[in-house]
mmCIF file with all atom_site columns, C-alpha atoms in Angstrom:
data_model
loop_
_atom_site.group_PDB
_atom_site.id
_atom_site.type_symbol
_atom_site.label_atom_id
_atom_site.label_alt_id
_atom_site.label_comp_id
_atom_site.label_asym_id
_atom_site.label_entity_id
_atom_site.label_seq_id
_atom_site.pdbx_PDB_ins_code
_atom_site.Cartn_x
_atom_site.Cartn_y
_atom_site.Cartn_z
_atom_site.occupancy
_atom_site.B_iso_or_equiv
_atom_site.pdbx_formal_charge
_atom_site.auth_seq_id
_atom_site.auth_comp_id
_atom_site.auth_asym_id
_atom_site.auth_atom_id
_atom_site.pdbx_PDB_model_num
ATOM 1   C CA . MET A 1 1   ? -21.382 25.193 17.505 1.00 46.00 ? 1   MET A CA 1
ATOM 2   C CA . THR A 1 2   ? -17.638 24.672 18.427 1.00 58.00 ? 2   THR A CA 1
ATOM 3   C CA . HIS A 1 3   ? -18.398 25.250 22.092 1.00 80.00 ? 3   HIS A CA 1
ATOM 4   C CA . PRO A 1 4   ? -19.969 21.914 23.097 1.00 91.00 ? 4   PRO A CA 1
ATOM 5   C CA . LEU A 1 5   ? -17.031 20.157 21.382 1.00 95.00 ? 5   LEU A CA 1
ATOM 6   C CA . ALA A 1 6   ? -14.492 22.370 23.012 1.00 95.00 ? 6   ALA A CA 1
ATOM 7   C CA . ARG A 1 7   ? -15.620 21.632 26.110 1.00 95.00 ? 7   ARG A CA 1
ATOM 8   C CA . ARG A 1 8   ? -15.824 17.777 25.614 1.00 95.00 ? 8   ARG A CA 1
ATOM 9   C CA . VAL A 1 9   ? -12.347 18.104 24.411 1.00 95.00 ? 9   VAL A CA 1
ATOM 10  C CA . TYR A 1 10  ? -11.145 20.373 27.355 1.00 94.00 ? 10  TYR A CA 1
ATOM 11  C CA . ASP A 1 11  ? -13.076 18.355 29.919 1.00 95.00 ? 11  ASP A CA 1
ATOM 12  C CA . THR A 1 12  ? -11.354 14.919 28.621 1.00 95.00 ? 12  THR A CA 1
ATOM 13  C CA . CYS A 1 13  ? -8.155  15.875 28.264 1.00 93.00 ? 13  CYS A CA 1
ATOM 14  C CA . HIS A 1 14  ? -6.864  18.997 30.264 1.00 91.00 ? 14  HIS A CA 1
ATOM 15  C CA . LEU A 1 15  ? -4.238  18.280 32.823 1.00 93.00 ? 15  LEU A CA 1
ATOM 16  C CA . THR A 1 16  ? -2.859  20.682 35.153 1.00 94.00 ? 16  THR A CA 1
ATOM 17  C CA . GLY A 1 17  ? 0.670   20.244 36.140 1.00 95.00 ? 17  GLY A CA 1
ATOM 18  C CA . HIS A 1 18  ? 4.276   20.653 34.819 1.00 94.00 ? 18  HIS A CA 1
ATOM 19  C CA . PHE A 1 19  ? 4.886   19.464 31.352 1.00 92.00 ? 19  PHE A CA 1
ATOM 20  C CA . ARG A 1 20  ? 7.725   19.583 28.672 1.00 90.00 ? 20  ARG A CA 1
ATOM 21  C CA . LEU A 1 21  ? 6.445   19.952 25.340 1.00 78.00 ? 21  LEU A CA 1
ATOM 22  C CA . ARG A 1 22  ? 8.144   18.608 22.277 1.00 75.00 ? 22  ARG A CA 1
ATOM 23  C CA . SER A 1 23  ? 9.288   21.798 21.347 1.00 73.00 ? 23  SER A CA 1
ATOM 24  C CA . GLY A 1 24  ? 11.157  22.281 24.843 1.00 83.00 ? 24  GLY A CA 1
ATOM 25  C CA . GLN A 1 25  ? 8.989   24.856 26.312 1.00 81.00 ? 25  GLN A CA 1
ATOM 26  C CA . VAL A 1 26  ? 7.466   24.196 29.736 1.00 89.00 ? 26  VAL A CA 1
ATOM 27  C CA . SER A 1 27  ? 3.878   24.569 30.535 1.00 87.00 ? 27  SER A CA 1
ATOM 28  C CA . GLU A 1 28  ? 1.725   24.321 33.532 1.00 91.00 ? 28  GLU A CA 1
ATOM 29  C CA . GLU A 1 29  ? -0.875  22.893 31.385 1.00 86.00 ? 29  GLU A CA 1
ATOM 30  C CA . TYR A 1 30  ? -1.528  19.781 28.757 1.00 87.00 ? 30  TYR A CA 1
ATOM 31  C CA . PHE A 1 31  ? -3.838  18.856 26.271 1.00 85.00 ? 31  PHE A CA 1
ATOM 32  C CA . ASP A 1 32  ? -3.078  15.074 26.743 1.00 91.00 ? 32  ASP A CA 1
ATOM 33  C CA . LYS A 1 33  ? -4.959  14.264 22.911 1.00 90.00 ? 33  LYS A CA 1
ATOM 34  C CA . TYR A 1 34  ? -4.605  10.732 23.691 1.00 94.00 ? 34  TYR A CA 1
ATOM 35  C CA . LEU A 1 35  ? -7.319  10.724 25.916 1.00 95.00 ? 35  LEU A CA 1
ATOM 36  C CA . PHE A 1 36  ? -9.845  11.981 23.427 1.00 94.00 ? 36  PHE A CA 1
ATOM 37  C CA . GLU A 1 37  ? -8.446  10.251 20.552 1.00 95.00 ? 37  GLU A CA 1
ATOM 38  C CA . GLY A 1 38  ? -8.881  6.686  22.471 1.00 95.00 ? 38  GLY A CA 1
ATOM 39  C CA . GLN A 1 39  ? -12.301 7.493  22.213 1.00 96.00 ? 39  GLN A CA 1
ATOM 40  C CA . PRO A 1 40  ? -14.419 6.543  19.520 1.00 96.00 ? 40  PRO A CA 1
ATOM 41  C CA . ASP A 1 41  ? -17.122 8.929  19.759 1.00 97.00 ? 41  ASP A CA 1
ATOM 42  C CA . LEU A 1 42  ? -15.241 11.807 20.792 1.00 97.00 ? 42  LEU A CA 1
ATOM 43  C CA . LEU A 1 43  ? -12.448 11.250 18.078 1.00 97.00 ? 43  LEU A CA 1
ATOM 44  C CA . ARG A 1 44  ? -14.956 10.883 15.295 1.00 98.00 ? 44  ARG A CA 1
ATOM 45  C CA . GLU A 1 45  ? -16.407 14.297 16.537 1.00 97.00 ? 45  GLU A CA 1
ATOM 46  C CA . VAL A 1 46  ? -13.223 16.228 16.464 1.00 97.00 ? 46  VAL A CA 1
ATOM 47  C CA . ALA A 1 47  ? -12.102 14.512 13.019 1.00 98.00 ? 47  ALA A CA 1
ATOM 48  C CA . GLU A 1 48  ? -15.593 15.380 11.601 1.00 98.00 ? 48  GLU A CA 1
ATOM 49  C CA . ALA A 1 49  ? -14.774 19.141 12.876 1.00 97.00 ? 49  ALA A CA 1
ATOM 50  C CA . MET A 1 50  ? -11.385 18.701 10.703 1.00 98.00 ? 50  MET A CA 1
ATOM 51  C CA . VAL A 1 51  ? -13.236 17.134 7.949  1.00 98.00 ? 51  VAL A CA 1
ATOM 52  C CA . ALA A 1 52  ? -15.221 20.343 7.491  1.00 97.00 ? 52  ALA A CA 1
ATOM 53  C CA . MET A 1 53  ? -11.495 22.678 6.990  1.00 97.00 ? 53  MET A CA 1
ATOM 54  C CA . LEU A 1 54  ? -10.411 20.152 4.551  1.00 98.00 ? 54  LEU A CA 1
ATOM 55  C CA . PRO A 1 55  ? -9.464  22.204 0.985  1.00 98.00 ? 55  PRO A CA 1
ATOM 56  C CA . GLU A 1 56  ? -9.417  20.357 -1.934 1.00 98.00 ? 56  GLU A CA 1
ATOM 57  C CA . CYS A 1 57  ? -6.782  17.593 -1.645 1.00 98.00 ? 57  CYS A CA 1
ATOM 58  C CA . ASP A 1 58  ? -5.865  14.165 -3.199 1.00 98.00 ? 58  ASP A CA 1
ATOM 59  C CA . VAL A 1 59  ? -4.324  12.542 -0.058 1.00 98.00 ? 59  VAL A CA 1
ATOM 60  C CA . LEU A 1 60  ? -4.253  13.079 4.039  1.00 98.00 ? 60  LEU A CA 1
ATOM 61  C CA . ALA A 1 61  ? -0.907  12.835 5.837  1.00 98.00 ? 61  ALA A CA 1
ATOM 62  C CA . GLY A 1 62  ? -1.360  11.315 9.437  1.00 97.00 ? 62  GLY A CA 1
ATOM 63  C CA . MET A 1 63  ? 1.469   12.719 11.115 1.00 95.00 ? 63  MET A CA 1
ATOM 64  C CA . GLU A 1 64  ? 2.988   10.040 13.923 1.00 92.00 ? 64  GLU A CA 1
ATOM 65  C CA . MET A 1 65  ? 1.697   9.321  16.424 1.00 91.00 ? 65  MET A CA 1
ATOM 66  C CA . GLY A 1 66  ? -1.180  11.545 16.958 1.00 91.00 ? 66  GLY A CA 1
ATOM 67  C CA . GLY A 1 67  ? -2.114  12.702 13.825 1.00 96.00 ? 67  GLY A CA 1
ATOM 68  C CA . ILE A 1 68  ? -2.517  8.832  12.416 1.00 97.00 ? 68  ILE A CA 1
ATOM 69  C CA . PRO A 1 69  ? -5.926  8.105  14.255 1.00 97.00 ? 69  PRO A CA 1
ATOM 70  C CA . LEU A 1 70  ? -7.684  11.430 13.367 1.00 98.00 ? 70  LEU A CA 1
ATOM 71  C CA . ALA A 1 71  ? -6.227  11.015 9.720  1.00 98.00 ? 71  ALA A CA 1
ATOM 72  C CA . THR A 1 72  ? -7.592  7.607  9.674  1.00 98.00 ? 72  THR A CA 1
ATOM 73  C CA . VAL A 1 73  ? -10.915 8.333  10.680 1.00 98.00 ? 73  VAL A CA 1
ATOM 74  C CA . MET A 1 74  ? -11.161 11.655 8.363  1.00 98.00 ? 74  MET A CA 1
ATOM 75  C CA . SER A 1 75  ? -10.003 9.230  5.611  1.00 98.00 ? 75  SER A CA 1
ATOM 76  C CA . GLN A 1 76  ? -12.751 7.153  6.597  1.00 98.00 ? 76  GLN A CA 1
ATOM 77  C CA . LEU A 1 77  ? -15.227 9.892  6.467  1.00 98.00 ? 77  LEU A CA 1
ATOM 78  C CA . THR A 1 78  ? -13.952 11.377 3.194  1.00 98.00 ? 78  THR A CA 1
ATOM 79  C CA . GLY A 1 79  ? -13.086 8.452  0.937  1.00 98.00 ? 79  GLY A CA 1
ATOM 80  C CA . LEU A 1 80  ? -9.431  10.240 0.593  1.00 98.00 ? 80  LEU A CA 1
ATOM 81  C CA . PRO A 1 81  ? -6.478  7.664  0.829  1.00 98.00 ? 81  PRO A CA 1
ATOM 82  C CA . THR A 1 82  ? -4.261  8.762  3.729  1.00 97.00 ? 82  THR A CA 1
ATOM 83  C CA . VAL A 1 83  ? -0.200  8.105  3.937  1.00 97.00 ? 83  VAL A CA 1
ATOM 84  C CA . PHE A 1 84  ? 1.233   7.817  7.478  1.00 96.00 ? 84  PHE A CA 1
ATOM 85  C CA . VAL A 1 85  ? 4.333   10.358 7.998  1.00 95.00 ? 85  VAL A CA 1
ATOM 86  C CA . ARG A 1 86  ? 7.206   9.373  10.407 1.00 89.00 ? 86  ARG A CA 1
ATOM 87  C CA . LYS A 1 87  ? 9.558   11.188 12.536 1.00 81.00 ? 87  LYS A CA 1
ATOM 88  C CA . HIS A 1 88  ? 12.181  10.000 10.536 1.00 74.00 ? 88  HIS A CA 1
ATOM 89  C CA . ALA A 1 89  ? 12.510  7.367  7.239  1.00 69.00 ? 89  ALA A CA 1
ATOM 90  C CA . LYS A 1 90  ? 12.742  4.073  8.714  1.00 69.00 ? 90  LYS A CA 1
ATOM 91  C CA . GLU A 1 91  ? 16.240  2.149  8.263  1.00 71.00 ? 91  GLU A CA 1
ATOM 92  C CA . TYR A 1 92  ? 15.055  -1.236 7.249  1.00 71.00 ? 92  TYR A CA 1
ATOM 93  C CA . GLY A 1 93  ? 12.168  -2.409 5.170  1.00 68.00 ? 93  GLY A CA 1
ATOM 94  C CA . THR A 1 94  ? 11.228  0.634  2.606  1.00 71.00 ? 94  THR A CA 1
ATOM 95  C CA . ASN A 1 95  ? 12.936  3.164  4.143  1.00 73.00 ? 95  ASN A CA 1
ATOM 96  C CA . LYS A 1 96  ? 9.966   5.115  3.558  1.00 80.00 ? 96  LYS A CA 1
ATOM 97  C CA . ALA A 1 97  ? 9.211   8.610  5.476  1.00 79.00 ? 97  ALA A CA 1
ATOM 98  C CA . ALA A 1 98  ? 5.341   8.459  4.302  1.00 86.00 ? 98  ALA A CA 1
ATOM 99  C CA . GLU A 1 99  ? 4.299   4.798  4.656  1.00 91.00 ? 99  GLU A CA 1
ATOM 100 C CA . GLY A 1 100 ? 0.578   4.303  2.612  1.00 93.00 ? 100 GLY A CA 1
ATOM 101 C CA . GLY A 1 101 ? 0.213   5.313  -1.087 1.00 92.00 ? 101 GLY A CA 1
ATOM 102 C CA . PRO A 1 102 ? 1.831   7.970  -3.149 1.00 94.00 ? 102 PRO A CA 1
ATOM 103 C CA . VAL A 1 103 ? 2.183   11.508 -2.824 1.00 96.00 ? 103 VAL A CA 1
ATOM 104 C CA . ASN A 1 104 ? 4.652   12.072 -6.042 1.00 96.00 ? 104 ASN A CA 1
ATOM 105 C CA . GLY A 1 105 ? 2.549   15.252 -8.013 1.00 97.00 ? 105 GLY A CA 1
ATOM 106 C CA . LEU A 1 106 ? -0.287  15.012 -5.349 1.00 98.00 ? 106 LEU A CA 1
ATOM 107 C CA . ARG A 1 107 ? -2.175  17.559 -3.318 1.00 98.00 ? 107 ARG A CA 1
ATOM 108 C CA . VAL A 1 108 ? -1.424  16.525 0.327  1.00 98.00 ? 108 VAL A CA 1
ATOM 109 C CA . VAL A 1 109 ? -3.251  17.940 3.841  1.00 98.00 ? 109 VAL A CA 1
ATOM 110 C CA . LEU A 1 110 ? -1.171  17.288 6.875  1.00 98.00 ? 110 LEU A CA 1
ATOM 111 C CA . ILE A 1 111 ? -3.010  16.066 9.677  1.00 98.00 ? 111 ILE A CA 1
ATOM 112 C CA . GLU A 1 112 ? -1.659  16.720 13.487 1.00 97.00 ? 112 GLU A CA 1
ATOM 113 C CA . ASP A 1 113 ? -3.520  16.166 16.967 1.00 95.00 ? 113 ASP A CA 1
ATOM 114 C CA . VAL A 1 114 ? -1.994  19.397 18.750 1.00 92.00 ? 114 VAL A CA 1
ATOM 115 C CA . VAL A 1 115 ? 0.433   22.242 16.904 1.00 94.00 ? 115 VAL A CA 1
ATOM 116 C CA . THR A 1 116 ? 2.421   24.224 19.194 1.00 89.00 ? 116 THR A CA 1
ATOM 117 C CA . THR A 1 117 ? 5.399   25.716 17.594 1.00 91.00 ? 117 THR A CA 1
ATOM 118 C CA . GLY A 1 118 ? 4.770   23.397 14.493 1.00 94.00 ? 118 GLY A CA 1
ATOM 119 C CA . GLY A 1 119 ? 8.711   21.965 14.332 1.00 92.00 ? 119 GLY A CA 1
ATOM 120 C CA . ALA A 1 120 ? 7.393   18.619 13.752 1.00 90.00 ? 120 ALA A CA 1
ATOM 121 C CA . LEU A 1 121 ? 5.518   19.808 11.101 1.00 94.00 ? 121 LEU A CA 1
ATOM 122 C CA . LEU A 1 122 ? 7.895   21.820 9.389  1.00 95.00 ? 122 LEU A CA 1
ATOM 123 C CA . ALA A 1 123 ? 10.538  18.923 9.170  1.00 93.00 ? 123 ALA A CA 1
ATOM 124 C CA . SER A 1 124 ? 7.644   16.322 7.659  1.00 94.00 ? 124 SER A CA 1
ATOM 125 C CA . CYS A 1 125 ? 6.679   18.878 5.135  1.00 95.00 ? 125 CYS A CA 1
ATOM 126 C CA . ALA A 1 126 ? 10.335  19.412 4.079  1.00 94.00 ? 126 ALA A CA 1
ATOM 127 C CA . GLN A 1 127 ? 10.254  15.730 3.750  1.00 93.00 ? 127 GLN A CA 1
ATOM 128 C CA . LEU A 1 128 ? 7.115   15.241 2.094  1.00 95.00 ? 128 LEU A CA 1
ATOM 129 C CA . ARG A 1 129 ? 7.807   18.197 -0.424 1.00 96.00 ? 129 ARG A CA 1
ATOM 130 C CA . SER A 1 130 ? 11.347  16.492 -0.967 1.00 93.00 ? 130 SER A CA 1
ATOM 131 C CA . ILE A 1 131 ? 9.433   13.514 -2.458 1.00 93.00 ? 131 ILE A CA 1
ATOM 132 C CA . GLY A 1 132 ? 7.127   15.299 -4.656 1.00 96.00 ? 132 GLY A CA 1
ATOM 133 C CA . ALA A 1 133 ? 4.240   16.154 -2.634 1.00 97.00 ? 133 ALA A CA 1
ATOM 134 C CA . GLN A 1 134 ? 2.366   19.319 -2.835 1.00 98.00 ? 134 GLN A CA 1
ATOM 135 C CA . VAL A 1 135 ? 1.894   20.648 0.495  1.00 98.00 ? 135 VAL A CA 1
ATOM 136 C CA . GLU A 1 136 ? 0.209   24.188 1.590  1.00 98.00 ? 136 GLU A CA 1
ATOM 137 C CA . THR A 1 137 ? -2.317  22.992 4.214  1.00 98.00 ? 137 THR A CA 1
ATOM 138 C CA . VAL A 1 138 ? -2.290  21.330 7.509  1.00 98.00 ? 138 VAL A CA 1
ATOM 139 C CA . VAL A 1 139 ? -5.301  20.585 9.308  1.00 98.00 ? 139 VAL A CA 1
ATOM 140 C CA . CYS A 1 140 ? -5.311  20.355 13.350 1.00 98.00 ? 140 CYS A CA 1
ATOM 141 C CA . ALA A 1 141 ? -7.318  19.166 16.221 1.00 97.00 ? 141 ALA A CA 1
ATOM 142 C CA . ILE A 1 142 ? -5.678  21.955 18.940 1.00 95.00 ? 142 ILE A CA 1
ATOM 143 C CA . ASP A 1 143 ? -3.800  25.082 17.685 1.00 95.00 ? 143 ASP A CA 1
ATOM 144 C CA . ARG A 1 144 ? -1.966  25.701 21.313 1.00 90.00 ? 144 ARG A CA 1
ATOM 145 C CA . GLU A 1 145 ? -1.388  29.365 19.482 1.00 93.00 ? 145 GLU A CA 1
ATOM 146 C CA . GLN A 1 146 ? 2.074   29.432 20.733 1.00 90.00 ? 146 GLN A CA 1
ATOM 147 C CA . GLY A 1 147 ? 3.619   30.487 17.463 1.00 94.00 ? 147 GLY A CA 1
ATOM 148 C CA . GLY A 1 148 ? 2.857   27.267 15.094 1.00 95.00 ? 148 GLY A CA 1
ATOM 149 C CA . ARG A 1 149 ? 0.496   29.436 12.819 1.00 97.00 ? 149 ARG A CA 1
ATOM 150 C CA . GLU A 1 150 ? 3.152   31.665 12.502 1.00 98.00 ? 150 GLU A CA 1
ATOM 151 C CA . ASN A 1 151 ? 5.850   29.401 11.783 1.00 97.00 ? 151 ASN A CA 1
ATOM 152 C CA . LEU A 1 152 ? 4.141   27.540 9.235  1.00 98.00 ? 152 LEU A CA 1
ATOM 153 C CA . ALA A 1 153 ? 3.066   30.163 7.494  1.00 98.00 ? 153 ALA A CA 1
ATOM 154 C CA . ALA A 1 154 ? 6.933   31.365 7.059  1.00 97.00 ? 154 ALA A CA 1
ATOM 155 C CA . GLU A 1 155 ? 7.549   28.251 5.205  1.00 95.00 ? 155 GLU A CA 1
ATOM 156 C CA . ALA A 1 156 ? 3.973   28.555 2.868  1.00 96.00 ? 156 ALA A CA 1
ATOM 157 C CA . LEU A 1 157 ? 1.620   26.484 5.151  1.00 98.00 ? 157 LEU A CA 1
ATOM 158 C CA . GLN A 1 158 ? -1.898  27.656 6.308  1.00 98.00 ? 158 GLN A CA 1
ATOM 159 C CA . LEU A 1 159 ? -2.916  26.132 9.422  1.00 98.00 ? 159 LEU A CA 1
ATOM 160 C CA . ARG A 1 160 ? -6.586  25.503 9.989  1.00 98.00 ? 160 ARG A CA 1
ATOM 161 C CA . ALA A 1 161 ? -7.442  24.262 13.574 1.00 98.00 ? 161 ALA A CA 1
ATOM 162 C CA . ALA A 1 162 ? -11.009 22.906 14.712 1.00 96.00 ? 162 ALA A CA 1
ATOM 163 C CA . LEU A 1 163 ? -10.174 24.095 18.003 1.00 95.00 ? 163 LEU A CA 1
ATOM 164 C CA . THR A 1 164 ? -8.012  26.411 19.690 1.00 95.00 ? 164 THR A CA 1
ATOM 165 C CA . ARG A 1 165 ? -6.754  27.322 23.192 1.00 91.00 ? 165 ARG A CA 1
ATOM 166 C CA . ARG A 1 166 ? -8.847  30.237 22.935 1.00 94.00 ? 166 ARG A CA 1
ATOM 167 C CA . ASP A 1 167 ? -11.836 28.165 21.939 1.00 94.00 ? 167 ASP A CA 1
ATOM 168 C CA . LEU A 1 168 ? -10.819 25.448 25.061 1.00 92.00 ? 168 LEU A CA 1
ATOM 169 C CA . GLU A 1 169 ? -10.997 28.171 27.561 1.00 90.00 ? 169 GLU A CA 1
ATOM 170 C CA . ALA A 1 170 ? -14.208 29.966 26.159 1.00 91.00 ? 170 ALA A CA 1
ATOM 171 C CA . SER A 1 171 ? -16.012 26.545 26.461 1.00 92.00 ? 171 SER A CA 1
ATOM 172 C CA . LEU A 1 172 ? -15.407 27.027 30.392 1.00 88.00 ? 172 LEU A CA 1
ATOM 173 C CA . ILE A 1 173 ? -17.593 30.213 30.762 1.00 86.00 ? 173 ILE A CA 1
ATOM 174 C CA . ALA A 1 174 ? -19.960 29.523 27.664 1.00 58.00 ? 174 ALA A CA 1
#
């Protein structure tokens, strides 16, 4: 069931070349998630696969910037409220790191597009926990399988991925 979605995502957003990742790593391939997030049908299909992985929760937290469209569609599909997590709290207006509704005392699931090492997720999780959110799970569209799952587990975060690098590669021979 995953292979048709994996193939569509692969065909849509797999690029080759020389790319520096957020983690600082250099890769010869890149999954440009904005290419699938910009296509309504494919975005919805990926979001539906992610919804199937959600644990019981009160709020979805879309990571700036790629997690926001996914969390928004997932919110529409589930009826769960969504907050939008900034990389850094803004220095004007409300000075919030998480925009939208409250998270204090609520079970929050982080929503991300692509996970490599999980560095941005760890920082955002710490921010959310510092304002009272109960965060135990991250749901992502693509796990590049480059240490993110392990790094998140070290901070008591479970990673659930709709697609993995292995799924994407397997879709080429399926």
